[in-house]
mmCIF file of C-alpha atoms in Angstrom:
data_model
loop_
_atom_site.group_PDB
_atom_site.id
_atom_site.type_symbol
_atom_site.label_atom_id
_atom_site.label_comp_id
_atom_site.label_asym_id
_atom_site.label_seq_id
_atom_site.Cartn_x
_atom_site.Cartn_y
_atom_site.Cartn_z
ATOM 1 C CA MET A 6 18.835 -20.253 26.354
ATOM 2 C CA PRO A 7 18.397 -18.683 23.238
ATOM 3 C CA THR A 8 19.390 -20.300 20.541
ATOM 4 C CA ALA A 9 21.548 -19.199 17.680
ATOM 5 C CA ALA A 10 18.957 -18.286 14.982
ATOM 6 C CA ILE A 11 17.191 -15.498 17.406
ATOM 7 C CA VAL A 12 20.563 -14.377 18.765
ATOM 8 C CA ALA A 13 21.928 -13.823 15.127
ATOM 9 C CA GLN A 14 18.748 -12.280 14.293
ATOM 10 C CA LEU A 15 18.807 -9.801 16.858
ATOM 11 C CA ALA A 16 22.584 -9.154 15.818
ATOM 12 C CA ALA A 17 21.543 -8.739 12.383
ATOM 13 C CA GLN A 18 18.465 -6.675 12.426
ATOM 14 C CA GLY A 19 17.862 -5.426 16.064
ATOM 15 C CA PHE A 20 15.107 -7.375 16.370
ATOM 16 C CA ALA A 21 13.691 -11.057 17.227
ATOM 17 C CA PHE A 22 10.328 -12.937 16.828
ATOM 18 C CA VAL A 23 10.057 -15.905 19.725
ATOM 19 C CA GLU A 24 7.047 -18.149 19.631
ATOM 20 C CA GLY A 25 5.268 -18.578 23.122
ATOM 21 C CA THR A 26 6.420 -22.190 23.717
ATOM 22 C CA THR A 27 9.996 -21.869 23.442
ATOM 23 C CA MET A 28 9.517 -18.202 25.218
ATOM 24 C CA GLN A 29 8.114 -20.185 27.961
ATOM 25 C CA ARG A 30 10.970 -23.396 28.195
ATOM 26 C CA TRP A 31 13.681 -20.290 28.603
ATOM 27 C CA LEU A 32 11.406 -18.940 31.464
ATOM 28 C CA ARG A 33 11.019 -22.045 33.105
ATOM 29 C CA GLN A 34 14.746 -22.765 33.025
ATOM 30 C CA ALA A 35 15.566 -18.964 34.287
ATOM 31 C CA GLY A 36 12.997 -19.668 37.721
ATOM 32 C CA ALA A 37 9.377 -20.324 38.668
ATOM 33 C CA LEU A 38 6.268 -19.532 37.192
ATOM 34 C CA ALA A 39 4.157 -20.672 39.930
ATOM 35 C CA ASP A 40 2.267 -17.766 40.671
ATOM 36 C CA TRP A 41 1.420 -16.901 36.671
ATOM 37 C CA PRO A 42 -2.288 -17.898 36.721
ATOM 38 C CA ALA A 43 -2.802 -14.774 39.324
ATOM 39 C CA PHE A 44 -0.077 -12.940 37.349
ATOM 40 C CA GLU A 45 -2.352 -13.144 34.037
ATOM 41 C CA ALA A 46 -5.851 -12.714 35.967
ATOM 42 C CA SER A 47 -4.044 -9.384 37.367
ATOM 43 C CA TRP A 48 -4.777 -7.793 33.888
ATOM 44 C CA ALA A 49 -8.385 -7.370 34.851
ATOM 45 C CA ASP A 50 -7.000 -4.954 37.841
ATOM 46 C CA LEU A 51 -5.791 -2.135 35.350
ATOM 47 C CA ALA A 52 -6.287 1.497 35.799
ATOM 48 C CA MET A 53 -7.399 3.817 32.959
ATOM 49 C CA ASP A 54 -4.390 5.951 31.440
ATOM 50 C CA GLU A 55 -5.346 9.200 31.873
ATOM 51 C CA TYR A 56 -2.786 10.713 29.863
ATOM 52 C CA MET A 57 -4.094 10.144 26.485
ATOM 53 C CA ALA A 58 -3.155 13.291 24.565
ATOM 54 C CA ASP A 59 -5.676 12.820 22.110
ATOM 55 C CA GLY A 60 -8.685 11.591 24.590
ATOM 56 C CA GLY A 61 -7.980 7.977 23.827
ATOM 57 C CA ARG A 62 -9.741 5.717 26.578
ATOM 58 C CA ASP A 63 -8.594 2.382 25.259
ATOM 59 C CA ARG A 64 -5.593 1.796 27.501
ATOM 60 C CA ARG A 65 -5.173 0.539 30.940
ATOM 61 C CA ARG A 66 -2.111 -0.207 32.817
ATOM 62 C CA ARG A 67 0.041 -0.447 35.599
ATOM 63 C CA HIS A 68 4.207 0.438 35.983
ATOM 64 C CA ALA A 69 6.941 -0.433 38.072
ATOM 65 C CA VAL A 70 10.003 0.464 38.300
ATOM 66 C CA PHE A 71 13.317 -1.332 39.285
ATOM 67 C CA SER A 72 17.219 -1.557 39.436
ATOM 68 C CA ILE A 73 19.082 -4.647 38.647
ATOM 69 C CA ALA A 74 22.869 -4.804 39.480
ATOM 70 C CA ARG A 75 25.615 -6.294 37.146
ATOM 71 C CA ASP A 76 25.298 -9.376 39.830
ATOM 72 C CA GLY A 77 21.561 -10.093 39.436
ATOM 73 C CA ARG A 78 20.480 -8.034 42.281
ATOM 74 C CA ILE A 79 16.586 -7.153 41.639
ATOM 75 C CA THR A 80 15.546 -4.078 43.889
ATOM 76 C CA ARG A 81 11.918 -2.683 43.443
ATOM 77 C CA GLU A 82 12.349 1.332 43.175
ATOM 78 C CA ALA A 83 9.855 3.589 44.819
ATOM 79 C CA ASP A 84 6.953 4.628 42.796
ATOM 80 C CA GLN A 85 7.731 6.780 40.180
ATOM 81 C CA PRO A 86 6.207 8.635 37.049
ATOM 82 C CA HIS A 87 7.343 7.311 33.690
ATOM 83 C CA TRP A 88 8.658 10.200 31.221
ATOM 84 C CA GLN A 89 9.823 10.440 27.445
ATOM 85 C CA SER A 90 10.888 13.315 25.909
ATOM 86 C CA LEU A 91 8.740 14.008 22.609
ATOM 87 C CA HIS A 92 11.437 13.197 20.809
ATOM 88 C CA TYR A 93 10.344 9.554 21.572
ATOM 89 C CA ASN A 94 6.928 10.186 22.474
ATOM 90 C CA PRO A 95 5.416 13.136 20.209
ATOM 91 C CA LEU A 96 2.026 12.186 21.327
ATOM 92 C CA ASN A 97 2.268 11.714 25.053
ATOM 93 C CA GLY A 98 5.977 13.164 25.804
ATOM 94 C CA GLY A 99 7.099 16.019 28.131
ATOM 95 C CA VAL A 100 5.056 15.159 30.714
ATOM 96 C CA ALA A 101 5.571 13.118 33.774
ATOM 97 C CA ARG A 102 3.090 10.455 33.977
ATOM 98 C CA TRP A 103 2.190 8.681 37.316
ATOM 99 C CA PHE A 104 0.564 5.429 36.879
ATOM 100 C CA ALA A 105 -1.025 2.868 38.914
ATOM 101 C CA PRO A 106 1.530 0.882 40.664
ATOM 102 C CA VAL A 107 2.091 -3.153 39.821
ATOM 103 C CA ALA A 108 0.914 -4.848 42.725
ATOM 104 C CA ASP A 109 3.484 -5.807 45.683
ATOM 105 C CA ALA A 110 2.419 -9.014 45.318
ATOM 106 C CA LEU A 111 3.125 -9.718 41.628
ATOM 107 C CA ALA A 112 6.170 -7.344 41.470
ATOM 108 C CA GLY A 113 8.117 -9.658 43.939
ATOM 109 C CA GLY A 114 6.117 -12.761 42.817
ATOM 110 C CA ASP A 115 7.737 -15.570 40.500
ATOM 111 C CA SER A 116 6.600 -14.828 37.120
ATOM 112 C CA LEU A 117 7.683 -11.202 36.938
ATOM 113 C CA THR A 118 10.942 -12.131 38.966
ATOM 114 C CA THR A 119 11.864 -14.812 36.479
ATOM 115 C CA ILE A 120 10.994 -12.992 33.521
ATOM 116 C CA LEU A 121 13.787 -9.728 35.302
ATOM 117 C CA ARG A 122 15.986 -12.595 35.306
ATOM 118 C CA TRP A 123 15.745 -14.112 32.222
ATOM 119 C CA CYS A 124 16.127 -10.297 30.504
ATOM 120 C CA HIS A 125 18.836 -9.402 32.780
ATOM 121 C CA ALA A 126 21.151 -12.824 31.765
ATOM 122 C CA HIS A 127 20.091 -12.150 28.130
ATOM 123 C CA PHE A 128 20.279 -8.275 27.350
ATOM 124 C CA GLY A 129 23.385 -8.489 30.060
ATOM 125 C CA ALA A 130 24.794 -10.671 28.217
ATOM 126 C CA TRP A 131 24.497 -7.938 24.861
ATOM 127 C CA ALA A 132 25.940 -5.302 27.689
ATOM 128 C CA PRO A 133 28.268 -6.825 30.204
ATOM 129 C CA ASP A 134 30.040 -4.058 30.955
ATOM 130 C CA VAL A 135 26.366 -2.254 32.185
ATOM 131 C CA GLN A 136 26.830 -2.336 36.425
ATOM 132 C CA ARG A 137 23.017 -1.518 36.815
ATOM 133 C CA TRP A 138 20.598 -1.250 34.819
ATOM 134 C CA ARG A 139 17.309 1.022 35.272
ATOM 135 C CA VAL A 140 14.233 -1.541 34.630
ATOM 136 C CA GLU A 141 10.890 0.003 33.985
ATOM 137 C CA VAL A 142 7.724 -2.696 33.811
ATOM 138 C CA HIS A 143 4.425 -1.906 32.179
ATOM 139 C CA GLN A 144 1.248 -3.667 31.982
ATOM 140 C CA PHE A 145 -0.548 -3.132 29.172
ATOM 141 C CA ARG A 146 -4.523 -3.286 28.717
ATOM 142 C CA ILE A 147 -6.269 -2.413 25.149
ATOM 143 C CA GLU A 148 -9.664 -2.773 24.792
ATOM 144 C CA ALA A 149 -11.687 -2.696 21.742
ATOM 145 C CA VAL A 150 -15.451 -1.884 20.851
ATOM 146 C CA PRO A 151 -17.492 -1.561 17.569
ATOM 147 C CA GLY A 152 -16.433 1.815 15.541
ATOM 148 C CA ARG A 153 -13.115 1.992 18.092
ATOM 149 C CA PRO A 154 -10.503 -0.026 17.875
ATOM 150 C CA GLY A 155 -7.890 -0.570 20.102
ATOM 151 C CA ARG A 156 -4.469 1.232 19.662
ATOM 152 C CA PRO A 157 -1.543 -0.525 20.856
ATOM 153 C CA THR A 158 1.219 1.962 20.088
ATOM 154 C CA PRO A 159 -0.901 5.329 19.759
ATOM 155 C CA GLU A 160 2.453 7.203 19.180
ATOM 156 C CA GLY A 161 2.293 5.002 15.642
ATOM 157 C CA MET A 162 6.191 3.905 14.778
ATOM 158 C CA HIS A 163 8.598 4.787 17.547
ATOM 159 C CA ARG A 164 11.322 3.919 19.856
ATOM 160 C CA ASP A 165 11.140 4.174 23.885
ATOM 161 C CA GLY A 166 14.339 5.834 24.509
ATOM 162 C CA VAL A 167 16.037 2.919 26.465
ATOM 163 C CA ASP A 168 18.301 0.171 25.088
ATOM 164 C CA TYR A 169 16.250 -2.970 24.998
ATOM 165 C CA VAL A 170 12.601 -3.999 24.925
ATOM 166 C CA LEU A 171 11.014 -7.467 25.613
ATOM 167 C CA VAL A 172 7.381 -7.346 24.705
ATOM 168 C CA LEU A 173 5.375 -10.437 26.342
ATOM 169 C CA MET A 174 2.082 -11.531 25.250
ATOM 170 C CA ILE A 175 -0.085 -12.575 28.128
ATOM 171 C CA ARG A 176 -3.468 -12.875 26.617
ATOM 172 C CA ARG A 177 -5.611 -12.017 23.514
ATOM 173 C CA THR A 178 -9.383 -12.273 23.734
ATOM 174 C CA ASN A 179 -11.556 -11.992 20.907
ATOM 175 C CA ILE A 180 -9.118 -9.816 19.094
ATOM 176 C CA ALA A 181 -8.246 -9.672 15.526
ATOM 177 C CA GLU A 182 -5.069 -7.612 13.968
ATOM 178 C CA GLY A 183 -2.568 -6.115 16.495
ATOM 179 C CA THR A 184 0.768 -7.460 13.669
ATOM 180 C CA THR A 185 3.837 -5.651 15.453
ATOM 181 C CA THR A 186 5.680 -3.851 12.570
ATOM 182 C CA ILE A 187 9.741 -3.129 13.017
ATOM 183 C CA HIS A 188 11.500 -0.737 10.768
ATOM 184 C CA ALA A 189 15.104 0.740 10.396
ATOM 185 C CA LEU A 190 15.932 4.221 11.360
ATOM 186 C CA ASP A 191 15.492 4.849 7.916
ATOM 187 C CA ARG A 192 11.876 3.940 7.660
ATOM 188 C CA THR A 193 12.391 1.061 6.075
ATOM 189 C CA PRO A 194 10.535 -1.799 6.998
ATOM 190 C CA LEU A 195 12.334 -4.720 8.259
ATOM 191 C CA GLY A 196 9.741 -7.355 9.181
ATOM 192 C CA SER A 197 6.271 -8.165 10.692
ATOM 193 C CA PHE A 198 4.447 -10.365 13.047
ATOM 194 C CA THR A 199 1.668 -11.099 15.289
ATOM 195 C CA LEU A 200 1.982 -12.029 18.995
ATOM 196 C CA ALA A 201 -1.346 -14.310 19.035
ATOM 197 C CA GLU A 202 -0.295 -16.633 21.589
ATOM 198 C CA PRO A 203 0.517 -16.769 25.526
ATOM 199 C CA PHE A 204 4.381 -15.874 25.827
ATOM 200 C CA ASP A 205 4.790 -14.920 22.666
ATOM 201 C CA ALA A 206 7.578 -12.528 22.908
ATOM 202 C CA ALA A 207 9.484 -9.623 20.486
ATOM 203 C CA LEU A 208 12.917 -8.790 21.988
ATOM 204 C CA VAL A 209 14.152 -5.145 20.222
ATOM 205 C CA ASP A 210 16.924 -3.395 20.149
ATOM 206 C CA ASP A 211 15.913 0.036 20.720
ATOM 207 C CA ALA A 212 18.724 2.199 19.028
ATOM 208 C CA ARG A 213 18.442 0.472 16.329
ATOM 209 C CA VAL A 214 14.979 -0.287 14.986
ATOM 210 C CA TYR A 215 11.764 1.795 15.287
ATOM 211 C CA HIS A 216 8.558 -0.600 16.461
ATOM 212 C CA GLY A 217 4.526 -0.081 16.497
ATOM 213 C CA VAL A 218 1.566 -1.990 16.304
ATOM 214 C CA THR A 219 -1.681 -2.364 14.310
ATOM 215 C CA ALA A 220 -4.801 -1.093 16.173
ATOM 216 C CA VAL A 221 -6.991 -4.170 17.055
ATOM 217 C CA GLU A 222 -10.392 -4.919 16.504
ATOM 218 C CA PRO A 223 -13.461 -6.964 18.029
ATOM 219 C CA VAL A 224 -13.746 -10.490 16.680
ATOM 220 C CA ASP A 225 -16.950 -10.647 17.983
ATOM 221 C CA PRO A 226 -18.845 -7.069 18.558
ATOM 222 C CA SER A 227 -21.305 -8.461 21.290
ATOM 223 C CA LEU A 228 -18.493 -9.659 23.711
ATOM 224 C CA PRO A 229 -15.735 -7.847 25.561
ATOM 225 C CA ALA A 230 -12.267 -7.761 23.560
ATOM 226 C CA PHE A 231 -8.976 -6.918 24.760
ATOM 227 C CA ARG A 232 -5.207 -7.298 24.325
ATOM 228 C CA ASP A 233 -2.900 -7.752 27.241
ATOM 229 C CA VAL A 234 1.097 -7.897 27.205
ATOM 230 C CA LEU A 235 3.583 -6.909 29.487
ATOM 231 C CA VAL A 236 6.521 -4.647 28.291
ATOM 232 C CA VAL A 237 9.982 -4.505 30.258
ATOM 233 C CA THR A 238 12.542 -1.604 29.191
ATOM 234 C CA PHE A 239 15.794 -1.893 30.106
ATOM 235 C CA ARG A 240 17.951 1.385 30.472
ATOM 236 C CA ALA A 241 21.767 0.865 30.903
ATOM 237 C CA GLU A 242 22.294 3.598 33.789
ATOM 238 C CA ARG A 243 25.322 5.210 32.419
ATOM 239 C CA ALA A 244 23.155 6.065 29.318
ATOM 240 C CA MET A 245 20.769 7.907 31.249
ATOM 241 C CA SER A 246 20.944 12.148 30.747
ATOM 242 C CA GLY A 247 18.474 14.578 30.529
ATOM 243 C CA GLU A 248 18.664 15.324 26.810
ATOM 244 C CA GLU A 249 16.078 12.798 26.138
#
C-alpha cells in the first residue's frame, strides 16, 4: 500500500514519484505479474504513431480502453479512437486518433490486470464517489537516433484532460535524459525526477499539475536507443463532456 509520505505528497503537490522496487512490491500485493516477460517484450511490436502533426517519426504506440466499475469489475471496451481537445494537446488534439490496439493476450493478462486493479484501488480511494471509470491504456516507445532526439511529450508541458495518470517505466535501452518535470497550473516548477529503472512510476493528479518529459538521446549512437513506458489514465464518467 502507498506509504503516508507518498499519499501526503500527492495530496499536497498533485504528483508523486515511486521508486521501482517499491512500485513492484505494491503491484505484487495487488495481483500476479506472471506474464511480465511477455508484457515487457510486447513493446517491440508497437505500431508507428501516424498522427504527429509536426511530422515526427520517433513514437510508436498501442492503445486500449477499459471501464472499471466501483466494485472493481474490469471490462475491456470495443476499440475506439483516442481524442483530446486542442486545449489539452495543442499539437495533435482535435482529431480522433485510431491507434493499433493492445494485444488481447496482454489486455487480459496478469500484468495489465494487476496494474489496473492497483490503480483502481488507489485512484478510487481518492475519489470514492465515482461509480465508473473510463480507463485508457497507452503503450509508448520513444526512439532516438543521432541527430534526432526522441520526444516523449512532443506537445510540451501539458495536462491530459483526465483525473489521474500513472506513468510506469517498462525499460530504458541506451537512453540518456528523459527527465519528468512537474509544474503548477501557473507554470511554477514543482519538481523533477527521472524514470530510470523498471517499475519506476509517476502518479499525477491531472487537474492540478502540468507534466512533461525532456527529449531523450542515445548514449551509444551506434546502438538502438528507446524508452518504453506504460501510461494509464483514469477519468470519472461523471466528468466526461463534449466541451473538453
